[in-house]
XYZ file of C-alpha atoms in Angstrom:
653
model
C 3.679 28.013 9.544
C 0.798 27.433 7.344
C -0.271 24.281 9.180
C -0.142 26.132 12.542
C -2.255 29.032 11.618
C -3.772 30.932 14.559
C -2.249 28.553 17.132
C 1.306 29.490 16.211
C 1.877 31.960 19.157
C 0.587 29.652 21.823
C 2.576 26.855 20.514
C 5.931 28.717 20.299
C 5.356 29.755 23.945
C 5.594 26.214 25.075
C 8.407 25.065 22.746
C 11.826 24.095 24.158
C 13.366 22.837 20.825
C 13.042 25.114 17.772
C 14.575 24.954 14.429
C 14.474 28.120 12.268
C 13.671 27.120 8.635
C 14.096 30.694 7.109
C 15.925 33.730 7.616
C 13.099 36.346 8.066
C 13.267 36.514 11.894
C 14.637 39.571 13.541
C 17.837 39.235 15.562
C 15.918 39.862 18.753
C 13.574 37.062 18.020
C 16.526 34.816 17.244
C 18.225 35.515 20.592
C 14.950 34.890 22.431
C 14.562 31.511 20.580
C 18.058 30.515 21.525
C 17.487 31.436 25.131
C 14.323 29.467 25.337
C 16.077 26.424 23.843
C 18.956 26.610 26.367
C 16.565 27.106 29.340
C 17.993 30.399 30.531
C 14.960 32.550 29.617
C 14.621 35.238 32.326
C 11.699 34.710 34.558
C 10.231 38.107 33.714
C 10.061 37.020 30.019
C 8.419 33.722 30.405
C 5.015 35.129 29.316
C 6.344 36.893 26.247
C 5.381 35.196 22.836
C 8.026 34.631 20.224
C 6.274 34.828 16.707
C 8.293 32.888 14.146
C 7.439 32.437 10.505
C 8.447 28.754 10.450
C 9.158 26.474 13.386
C 9.467 22.800 13.815
C 9.083 20.500 16.877
C 11.238 17.379 16.836
C 9.441 14.811 18.900
C 11.111 12.565 21.341
C 9.722 9.488 19.631
C 12.309 9.794 16.993
C 15.503 7.775 17.772
C 18.968 9.299 18.088
C 20.122 8.047 14.694
C 17.121 9.585 12.994
C 17.709 12.873 14.941
C 21.392 12.813 13.692
C 20.267 12.132 10.151
C 17.610 14.858 10.387
C 20.222 17.501 11.541
C 22.585 16.717 8.723
C 19.583 16.618 6.170
C 18.384 20.016 7.399
C 21.942 21.541 7.170
C 22.498 20.052 3.669
C 19.042 20.370 2.211
C 18.406 23.856 3.479
C 21.840 25.445 3.248
C 20.970 27.214 -0.018
C 17.964 28.980 1.401
C 19.893 29.859 4.690
C 23.121 31.118 3.513
C 23.753 33.443 6.309
C 21.743 31.877 9.133
C 22.174 28.112 9.451
C 19.709 26.173 11.499
C 20.073 26.010 15.277
C 21.911 22.915 16.211
C 20.068 19.892 17.697
C 21.439 18.109 20.679
C 19.823 14.628 21.348
C 18.033 13.480 23.319
C 15.228 15.804 22.354
C 12.402 15.678 24.988
C 9.651 18.319 24.437
C 7.465 19.034 27.474
C 4.765 16.591 28.226
C 2.037 19.185 27.442
C 3.385 19.773 23.867
C 1.633 17.072 21.906
C 0.085 19.194 19.248
C -0.902 17.153 16.230
C -0.275 20.106 14.072
C 3.238 20.878 15.266
C 4.190 17.143 15.184
C 2.732 17.019 11.715
C 4.953 19.756 10.564
C 8.019 17.734 11.520
C 6.736 14.793 9.563
C 5.669 17.032 6.665
C 9.374 18.092 6.353
C 10.641 14.501 6.671
C 8.300 13.356 3.964
C 8.952 16.302 1.832
C 12.740 15.712 1.925
C 12.169 11.993 1.170
C 9.967 12.751 -1.861
C 12.410 15.386 -3.151
C 15.303 12.971 -2.831
C 13.492 10.230 -4.679
C 12.698 12.544 -7.572
C 16.379 13.821 -7.669
C 17.530 10.050 -7.414
C 15.272 9.206 -10.449
C 16.587 12.121 -12.503
C 20.298 11.174 -11.822
C 19.583 7.480 -12.628
C 17.736 8.385 -15.956
C 20.551 10.757 -16.903
C 23.247 8.203 -16.158
C 21.409 5.469 -18.051
C 20.929 7.604 -21.197
C 24.618 8.561 -21.086
C 25.769 4.949 -20.742
C 23.185 3.201 -23.016
C 21.256 5.488 -25.399
C 19.163 2.542 -26.520
C 17.778 2.027 -23.115
C 15.618 5.087 -22.727
C 14.309 3.981 -19.351
C 17.211 1.838 -18.149
C 17.169 2.765 -14.574
C 13.686 4.318 -13.893
C 12.821 3.012 -10.490
C 9.227 2.071 -11.253
C 9.484 0.945 -14.863
C 5.914 -0.159 -15.506
C 3.553 2.517 -16.569
C 3.967 4.603 -13.408
C 3.737 7.918 -14.961
C 0.535 7.039 -16.778
C -2.737 6.353 -14.824
C -5.150 3.817 -16.114
C -8.511 5.310 -16.974
C -9.979 2.900 -14.473
C -10.620 4.789 -11.190
C -9.461 1.777 -9.143
C -5.854 2.024 -10.455
C -4.790 3.536 -7.108
C -1.313 2.495 -7.395
C -0.387 4.533 -10.374
C 2.159 7.160 -9.432
C 1.082 10.506 -10.843
C 3.449 12.573 -13.050
C 4.071 14.920 -10.191
C 6.471 12.559 -8.742
C 7.980 11.242 -11.908
C 7.823 14.471 -13.973
C 11.461 14.086 -14.924
C 10.881 10.857 -16.734
C 9.661 10.648 -20.324
C 6.924 8.333 -21.422
C 8.121 5.068 -22.920
C 7.993 4.910 -26.629
C 6.799 2.054 -29.007
C 9.313 0.577 -31.353
C 8.279 0.785 -34.970
C 9.980 -2.562 -35.637
C 8.062 -5.843 -35.458
C 9.961 -6.940 -32.382
C 8.145 -6.466 -29.048
C 8.739 -2.777 -27.860
C 10.310 -3.902 -24.667
C 13.257 -5.639 -26.478
C 14.599 -2.454 -28.032
C 13.302 0.757 -26.503
C 11.795 0.077 -23.090
C 14.263 -2.197 -21.445
C 14.901 -1.013 -17.844
C 17.893 -2.672 -16.275
C 17.450 -3.379 -12.567
C 21.087 -3.775 -11.893
C 21.811 -0.441 -13.342
C 19.112 1.229 -11.304
C 20.266 -0.590 -8.125
C 23.811 0.417 -8.495
C 23.051 4.133 -9.249
C 20.722 4.309 -6.293
C 22.053 6.050 -3.073
C 23.721 3.505 -0.792
C 21.763 2.399 2.193
C 22.897 4.412 5.178
C 23.260 7.707 3.371
C 23.188 10.241 6.226
C 21.106 12.939 4.466
C 18.188 10.583 3.596
C 16.833 9.381 6.965
C 14.783 6.703 5.500
C 17.393 4.801 3.488
C 19.559 3.975 6.411
C 20.286 0.419 7.465
C 17.528 -0.913 9.678
C 18.242 -2.972 12.696
C 18.163 -6.718 11.949
C 14.637 -8.124 12.233
C 14.057 -10.787 14.817
C 13.237 -14.168 13.245
C 9.562 -14.956 13.097
C 8.506 -17.925 15.165
C 6.818 -20.797 13.145
C 3.473 -20.109 14.833
C 3.468 -16.667 13.165
C 3.365 -18.121 9.701
C 0.326 -20.310 10.105
C -1.999 -17.953 8.340
C -4.343 -17.118 11.153
C -3.086 -13.603 11.668
C -3.714 -10.235 10.055
C -0.519 -8.081 9.401
C 0.098 -4.493 8.493
C 3.476 -3.279 7.190
C 6.011 -1.764 9.670
C 6.387 2.005 8.918
C 10.162 3.093 9.146
C 9.028 6.590 10.142
C 7.580 5.277 13.371
C 10.343 3.551 15.334
C 7.946 2.489 17.916
C 6.254 0.141 15.521
C 9.095 -2.253 15.966
C 7.540 -3.282 19.210
C 3.987 -3.297 18.086
C 2.164 -6.656 17.396
C 1.465 -7.993 13.980
C 3.905 -5.737 12.005
C 5.705 -7.197 9.098
C 8.510 -6.160 6.660
C 9.395 -7.241 3.132
C 12.771 -8.384 4.440
C 11.281 -10.713 7.021
C 9.160 -12.361 4.240
C 11.959 -13.083 1.870
C 14.300 -14.261 4.525
C 15.128 -17.898 5.203
C 15.062 -19.387 8.682
C 11.880 -17.366 9.313
C 8.458 -18.833 10.207
C 8.352 -22.455 8.910
C 10.916 -21.810 6.298
C 14.438 -23.420 6.374
C 17.384 -22.444 4.207
C 17.572 -19.529 1.776
C 14.852 -18.724 -0.578
C 15.038 -20.723 -3.863
C 12.721 -18.970 -6.178
C 10.219 -16.130 -6.279
C 7.084 -15.356 -8.271
C 5.777 -11.871 -7.659
C 2.915 -9.827 -9.109
C 2.495 -6.046 -8.817
C 1.142 -2.904 -10.410
C 4.594 -1.213 -10.406
C 7.982 -2.181 -8.930
C 11.373 -0.552 -8.079
C 14.333 -2.615 -9.333
C 16.531 -1.157 -6.591
C 14.087 -2.505 -4.068
C 14.219 -5.987 -5.567
C 17.956 -5.921 -5.932
C 18.643 -8.488 -3.180
C 16.486 -10.980 -5.020
C 17.754 -10.191 -8.494
C 21.336 -10.441 -7.839
C 21.076 -13.574 -5.635
C 20.907 -15.732 -8.792
C 17.664 -17.489 -7.887
C 14.810 -17.540 -10.554
C 12.689 -14.431 -9.993
C 9.590 -13.682 -12.086
C 7.660 -10.473 -11.829
C 4.230 -10.207 -13.365
C 3.228 -6.572 -13.652
C 0.963 -3.988 -15.209
C 1.840 -2.086 -18.410
C 0.541 0.419 -20.956
C -1.286 -1.301 -23.680
C -0.529 0.265 -27.027
C 2.985 1.240 -25.868
C 4.094 -2.085 -24.468
C 2.995 -5.583 -25.360
C 1.816 -8.713 -23.558
C 4.375 -11.414 -23.395
C 7.162 -13.085 -21.281
C 10.552 -11.471 -21.338
C 13.243 -13.672 -19.756
C 16.654 -11.896 -19.333
C 15.436 -8.843 -21.289
C 15.221 -6.600 -18.215
C 18.504 -7.653 -16.703
C 20.184 -10.953 -15.503
C 18.914 -14.305 -17.121
C 17.440 -15.312 -13.890
C 15.086 -12.308 -13.941
C 11.896 -12.687 -15.998
C 9.116 -9.955 -16.531
C 5.614 -10.951 -17.622
C 2.949 -8.636 -19.104
C -0.474 -10.418 -18.977
C -2.921 -10.347 -21.761
C -6.063 -8.133 -21.698
C -9.020 -8.739 -23.907
C -9.514 -6.093 -26.548
C -13.108 -5.690 -25.373
C -11.769 -4.364 -22.117
C -10.378 -0.928 -23.016
C -9.370 -0.028 -19.469
C -8.355 -1.819 -16.353
C -5.136 -2.857 -14.874
C -2.957 -5.723 -13.406
C -3.398 -4.752 -9.757
C -3.031 -8.108 -7.789
C -0.196 -8.364 -5.220
C 0.792 -11.955 -4.911
C 4.104 -13.496 -3.852
C 4.976 -17.194 -4.166
C 8.247 -17.701 -2.223
C 9.970 -21.054 -2.449
C 12.040 -22.373 0.354
C 13.625 -25.775 1.010
C 10.755 -27.233 3.069
C 7.725 -24.862 2.115
C 6.070 -22.437 -0.167
C 5.277 -19.020 1.296
C 2.104 -17.504 -0.112
C 1.827 -13.798 0.456
C -1.267 -11.635 -0.503
C -1.073 -7.928 0.262
C -1.985 -4.540 -0.979
C 1.754 -3.387 -1.380
C 3.481 -2.783 -4.625
C 7.117 -3.807 -4.846
C 8.620 -0.380 -4.029
C 10.243 1.154 -0.921
C 7.528 3.580 -0.331
C 4.836 0.999 -0.374
C 6.605 -1.390 2.076
C 8.400 1.202 4.261
C 6.594 4.513 4.380
C 2.691 3.940 3.899
C 0.332 1.641 5.531
C -0.425 -1.772 3.852
C -2.236 -4.942 4.790
C -0.513 -8.319 4.537
C -1.517 -11.917 4.951
C 0.778 -14.963 4.510
C 1.050 -18.641 5.228
C 3.758 -21.219 4.816
C 2.528 -24.412 3.223
C 4.821 -27.587 3.698
C 6.346 -29.486 1.011
C 4.763 -32.920 0.319
C 7.096 -35.869 1.267
C 8.151 -37.700 -1.856
C 7.200 -41.361 -2.213
C 4.147 -43.604 -2.638
C 2.550 -42.206 0.556
C 1.860 -39.031 -1.140
C -1.786 -38.025 -0.513
C -4.259 -35.746 -2.028
C -3.940 -32.360 -0.447
C -6.407 -29.733 0.232
C -8.863 -32.411 1.478
C -10.773 -29.981 3.821
C -13.744 -27.933 2.813
C -11.788 -24.960 1.436
C -10.692 -24.700 -2.175
C -7.530 -22.541 -1.738
C -5.377 -24.538 -4.088
C -7.974 -24.703 -6.732
C -8.625 -20.962 -6.569
C -4.844 -20.152 -6.534
C -4.184 -22.496 -9.598
C -7.238 -21.033 -11.376
C -6.183 -17.464 -10.971
C -2.573 -17.993 -11.959
C -3.899 -19.721 -14.949
C -5.883 -16.595 -15.939
C -2.930 -14.498 -15.367
C -1.025 -16.350 -18.081
C -4.053 -16.771 -20.333
C -2.601 -17.088 -23.798
C 1.057 -17.233 -22.490
C 3.195 -20.175 -21.302
C 2.988 -20.225 -17.547
C 6.354 -19.113 -15.969
C 6.390 -19.410 -12.110
C 10.088 -19.383 -11.484
C 10.534 -22.969 -11.154
C 7.730 -23.327 -8.656
C 5.583 -26.281 -8.787
C 2.257 -25.800 -6.896
C 1.474 -29.463 -6.765
C 4.455 -30.076 -4.475
C 2.775 -28.414 -1.511
C 0.107 -29.296 0.854
C -2.622 -26.643 1.326
C -4.939 -28.576 3.517
C -4.555 -26.229 6.392
C -5.171 -23.016 4.621
C -6.783 -20.577 7.044
C -8.263 -18.205 4.494
C -10.383 -18.107 1.220
C -8.931 -16.539 -1.833
C -10.875 -13.830 -3.459
C -9.803 -12.967 -7.069
C -10.871 -10.694 -9.918
C -10.136 -11.160 -13.539
C -11.032 -8.799 -16.556
C -14.026 -9.747 -18.601
C -17.807 -10.133 -18.670
C -18.197 -13.249 -16.724
C -21.320 -15.523 -16.883
C -22.278 -19.072 -16.378
C -19.724 -20.923 -14.145
C -17.449 -17.796 -13.885
C -19.898 -15.377 -12.640
C -19.696 -16.262 -8.955
C -16.177 -17.370 -8.916
C -14.688 -13.855 -9.011
C -15.307 -10.350 -7.633
C -17.934 -9.657 -5.015
C -20.033 -12.650 -6.132
C -17.002 -14.831 -4.833
C -17.772 -13.177 -1.491
C -21.341 -14.321 -1.792
C -20.303 -17.883 -2.500
C -18.007 -17.859 0.682
C -20.738 -16.237 2.803
C -23.172 -18.959 1.852
C -20.725 -21.746 2.495
C -20.236 -20.443 6.062
C -23.922 -19.668 6.610
C -23.185 -16.006 7.350
C -26.228 -14.319 9.047
C -26.826 -10.742 7.815
C -25.436 -8.429 10.557
C -27.211 -5.404 11.991
C -23.960 -3.369 12.209
C -22.385 -1.452 9.264
C -19.842 -2.828 6.838
C -16.615 -0.805 6.894
C -14.458 -0.670 3.752
C -11.167 1.168 4.137
C -9.741 2.006 0.784
C -6.965 3.984 -0.936
C -8.896 4.629 -4.216
C -12.607 5.258 -4.745
C -14.393 4.434 -7.940
C -17.662 5.699 -9.421
C -19.764 4.508 -6.533
C -23.512 4.346 -6.336
C -25.870 3.155 -3.720
C -26.756 0.215 -5.858
C -23.179 -0.910 -6.053
C -22.586 -0.562 -2.320
C -25.861 -2.631 -1.649
C -24.687 -5.245 -4.050
C -21.216 -5.480 -2.367
C -22.766 -5.514 1.107
C -25.314 -8.229 0.183
C -22.474 -10.374 -1.135
C -20.204 -10.002 1.768
C -22.906 -10.525 4.565
C -24.900 -13.316 3.089
C -27.902 -11.082 2.635
C -28.603 -12.645 -0.742
C -27.771 -16.262 -1.537
C -25.121 -16.668 -4.237
C -26.392 -18.181 -7.590
C -25.310 -21.795 -8.212
C -22.458 -22.308 -10.609
C -23.842 -22.378 -14.130
C -27.293 -21.329 -13.166
C -28.600 -18.766 -15.621
C -31.341 -17.385 -13.466
C -31.473 -13.645 -12.638
C -29.988 -12.517 -9.320
C -32.880 -11.565 -7.091
C -33.502 -8.081 -5.734
C -31.553 -6.833 -2.807
C -32.885 -7.679 0.578
C -34.139 -5.101 2.916
C -31.852 -6.440 5.641
C -28.744 -5.310 3.562
C -26.607 -3.487 6.273
C -25.293 0.006 6.220
C -22.111 0.991 4.599
C -19.123 3.003 5.798
C -16.313 4.158 3.464
C -13.047 4.948 5.099
C -11.069 7.427 3.011
C -8.803 10.401 4.188
C -9.930 13.963 4.100
C -7.964 16.648 2.589
C -6.885 17.867 6.069
C -5.954 14.380 7.167
C -3.512 14.035 4.134
C -2.107 17.581 4.688
C -1.167 16.701 8.336
C -0.106 13.123 7.645
C 3.482 11.925 7.867
C 4.254 12.354 4.183
C 1.858 15.182 3.445
C 0.426 15.815 0.042
C 3.726 14.731 -1.771
C 3.137 11.268 -0.516
C -0.485 10.874 -1.376
C -0.013 9.982 -5.011
C -1.438 6.509 -4.480
C -4.650 7.704 -2.918
C -7.332 8.995 -5.382
C -10.905 9.977 -5.761
C -11.978 11.807 -8.937
C -13.634 15.188 -8.300
C -16.259 14.272 -10.913
C -17.323 11.236 -8.827
C -17.346 13.133 -5.604
C -19.617 15.905 -6.934
C -21.995 13.450 -8.747
C -25.626 13.598 -7.683
C -25.673 9.882 -7.229
C -22.288 9.565 -5.220
C -22.903 8.156 -1.704
C -21.159 11.016 0.207
C -22.966 10.330 3.497
C -21.166 7.046 3.809
C -17.855 8.533 4.049
C -15.668 8.526 7.259
C -12.258 9.971 7.838
C -9.069 8.125 8.861
C -7.632 8.508 12.294
C -4.432 7.223 13.831
C -4.596 3.732 15.362
C -3.897 3.159 19.068
C -0.092 3.390 19.821
C 0.558 5.278 16.522
C 0.913 8.831 17.926
C -1.032 11.832 17.002
C -0.188 11.853 13.227
C -1.758 9.701 10.666
C 0.196 7.350 8.383
C -1.075 7.428 4.768
C -2.731 4.256 3.901
C -2.668 2.035 0.746
C -4.323 -0.839 2.413
C -7.726 -2.135 1.479
C -9.699 -3.791 4.302
C -13.385 -4.724 4.741
C -15.129 -6.020 7.808
C -18.307 -5.660 9.910
C -18.230 -3.444 13.013
C -18.881 -4.961 16.346
C -21.676 -3.717 18.388
C -19.439 -1.475 20.507
C -18.299 0.321 17.207
C -14.722 -0.005 18.449
C -13.558 -3.445 17.014
C -14.004 -5.828 14.284
C -16.688 -8.575 14.470
C -14.635 -11.720 13.951
C -17.890 -13.875 13.413
C -18.305 -12.193 9.975
C -16.007 -12.292 7.023
C -12.974 -9.946 7.108
C -11.277 -9.021 3.880
C -7.802 -7.711 3.053
C -5.984 -7.483 -0.339
C -5.505 -5.460 -3.486
C -9.228 -4.696 -4.237
C -10.071 -1.021 -3.925
C -13.763 -0.021 -3.609
C -14.720 0.296 -7.263
C -16.864 -1.619 -9.738
C -13.710 -2.026 -11.770
C -12.059 -4.111 -8.963
C -15.126 -6.041 -7.651
C -17.414 -6.120 -10.697
C -20.775 -4.738 -11.764
C -23.748 -6.822 -12.435
C -25.199 -6.581 -15.984
C -27.866 -8.122 -18.028
C -30.224 -8.351 -15.100
C -27.669 -10.187 -13.022
C -26.812 -12.715 -15.393
C -23.292 -11.229 -16.140
C -20.507 -9.668 -13.940
C -18.278 -7.140 -15.620
C -14.751 -6.773 -14.135
C -11.944 -4.576 -15.451
C -8.982 -5.504 -13.253
C -6.861 -8.379 -12.015
C -7.144 -8.352 -8.216
C -6.427 -10.680 -5.395
C -7.345 -10.683 -1.591
C -8.168 -13.089 1.100
C -11.190 -13.511 3.334
C -10.938 -14.783 6.899
C -13.951 -17.003 7.588
C -15.812 -16.641 10.839
C -13.595 -17.557 13.833
C -10.471 -18.032 11.642
C -8.754 -15.126 13.351
C -8.774 -14.014 16.857
C -9.879 -10.572 17.974
C -6.540 -9.596 19.227
C -4.865 -10.523 15.902
C -6.966 -8.108 13.837
C -4.670 -5.036 14.033
C -6.001 -2.222 11.928
C -3.834 0.574 10.473
C -6.483 3.159 11.481
C -8.509 3.927 14.646
C -12.075 3.086 15.683
C -14.665 4.373 16.350
C -14.995 5.983 12.999
C -15.406 9.757 12.483
C -18.131 10.561 9.854
C -17.360 13.370 7.341
C -19.004 16.616 8.292
C -20.959 18.812 5.753
C -17.857 20.879 5.304
C -15.252 18.046 4.997
C -13.476 17.770 1.767
C -11.927 14.508 0.723
C -8.464 14.143 -0.725
C -8.668 14.887 -4.498
C -5.379 13.946 -6.047
C -5.911 15.847 -9.188
C -6.134 19.108 -7.252
C -2.520 18.726 -6.229
C -0.874 16.531 -8.885
C -1.095 16.429 -12.646
């Protein structure tokens, strides 16, 4: 009812499917609700308005299986609060009148679904943690689903993927062993097999989102050529199965998909956090699997831990951070998936969790690179003008800086990258100067823009982000200049200062959800833990508030917004309703923050970056207009003077 406000009366007048969520209605109101639902309301009473304190429309877009699961979920989850008055039964198919399309009412349904899911996830984590402590006291986090530092957020504002303590309140913080052995070996050893086995089985009827999904159709080979822009398929929106350029984690790891033949043979994955239950199909398969992830420095240690977190085929890596970088995080999302005949390279914004891949919007790029035929005819690959392989190798070498590389039996030199359709854009922590300065962060964008002779556009740059750092007009201008070729990139090794910003630097639009948008989204405030903007930044005098635009649903997605964890940058077309494919288009893990993209220091001779990040850029003409499918709608809606952004700290500790 709190989401309906003053519109509650007029909405209930039109409803033909009502679920009563509490027992405060009078008997007369209940009888009237029942008559309305069965269609036998007397003609003389059609103008009467029934006021209920809590109502819910079940939209016809939900499939019958989800409706049945919802019915059982409501009966089980709400039975304790409705001991004497059970919910009115649902009888599929549910088809509300055509004129009942209220975003508010539809949002209420999704609020409930999202709330049930988040509550179940918390309960699941509590049960797993309790079971693990009883079975193995030495493994204090033996089955925590997200066993990096998910309950602790980095001080860097760009650490958007950190799960706030509100959703993991039952889990204690990991402790540091006092022994000389790495802390992970004794006191912080999550066991993915324990977590996976303790998790609810797929198909549990009272959890609508963990049911067995219909088998995905195999991807034709032409869909794995790297010239398409994908977003993750949301399990809350059944209609997305038929929408173009949607992708699932299951499709990516499956053999006989795209160019790949045979089953997957090895996997190297990077992430901020991961859920062992989510990775169970890979872990129990016996193939070599390496996960390089973020961790809490001071509580956990850098290193390579083979067989420590579970089976011997499963390796976890904690990358090194320079002591001079007190904050920052490992935020890159890279997957190297080895098949019999190719290497699948995936770059995305999604962590390795069920929520990230199935419930919130993410951007994904991937391409299958063929194995080089053995023999004397082996040629030098990557002979075209791009340096995809060089950038990939160099970034991975930085991830393993000070450690022995462990790529799960994957040899990068065995594959041909000559047909790479994108340019890699990486960030590594440090104060970069000399030859490294323009190889990472936003100066890497400047290098790419110069290579393709990008002409500075008149239209604004749009950056959709899930986390916003301490922005200033100066930083936005630096980023825009780099991305649009408004300022030539310095040559490698050149020590001259970077020149002042050009007056032709385009305008900037930051796409970030308002508080109202989050409240009415499919997961509501409980599901917005990965979206963050600090209140102190928003209220700062130098913060560029006029640049902000709200998120609206993309075409075909219904009236309710899906929460987004994607990070996408592009230039608007002249119509303001599409992407300009003649300019650079970015997708990946970089949020809009100096920590992710870098901040110029020492009069432009140094670039300071705090995070490991990775994304891709589509050069001009590399992707067709129809293959750029955004997870939000255009044209953009600017914030009003009264619009409040989503501030996570106001709702979660």
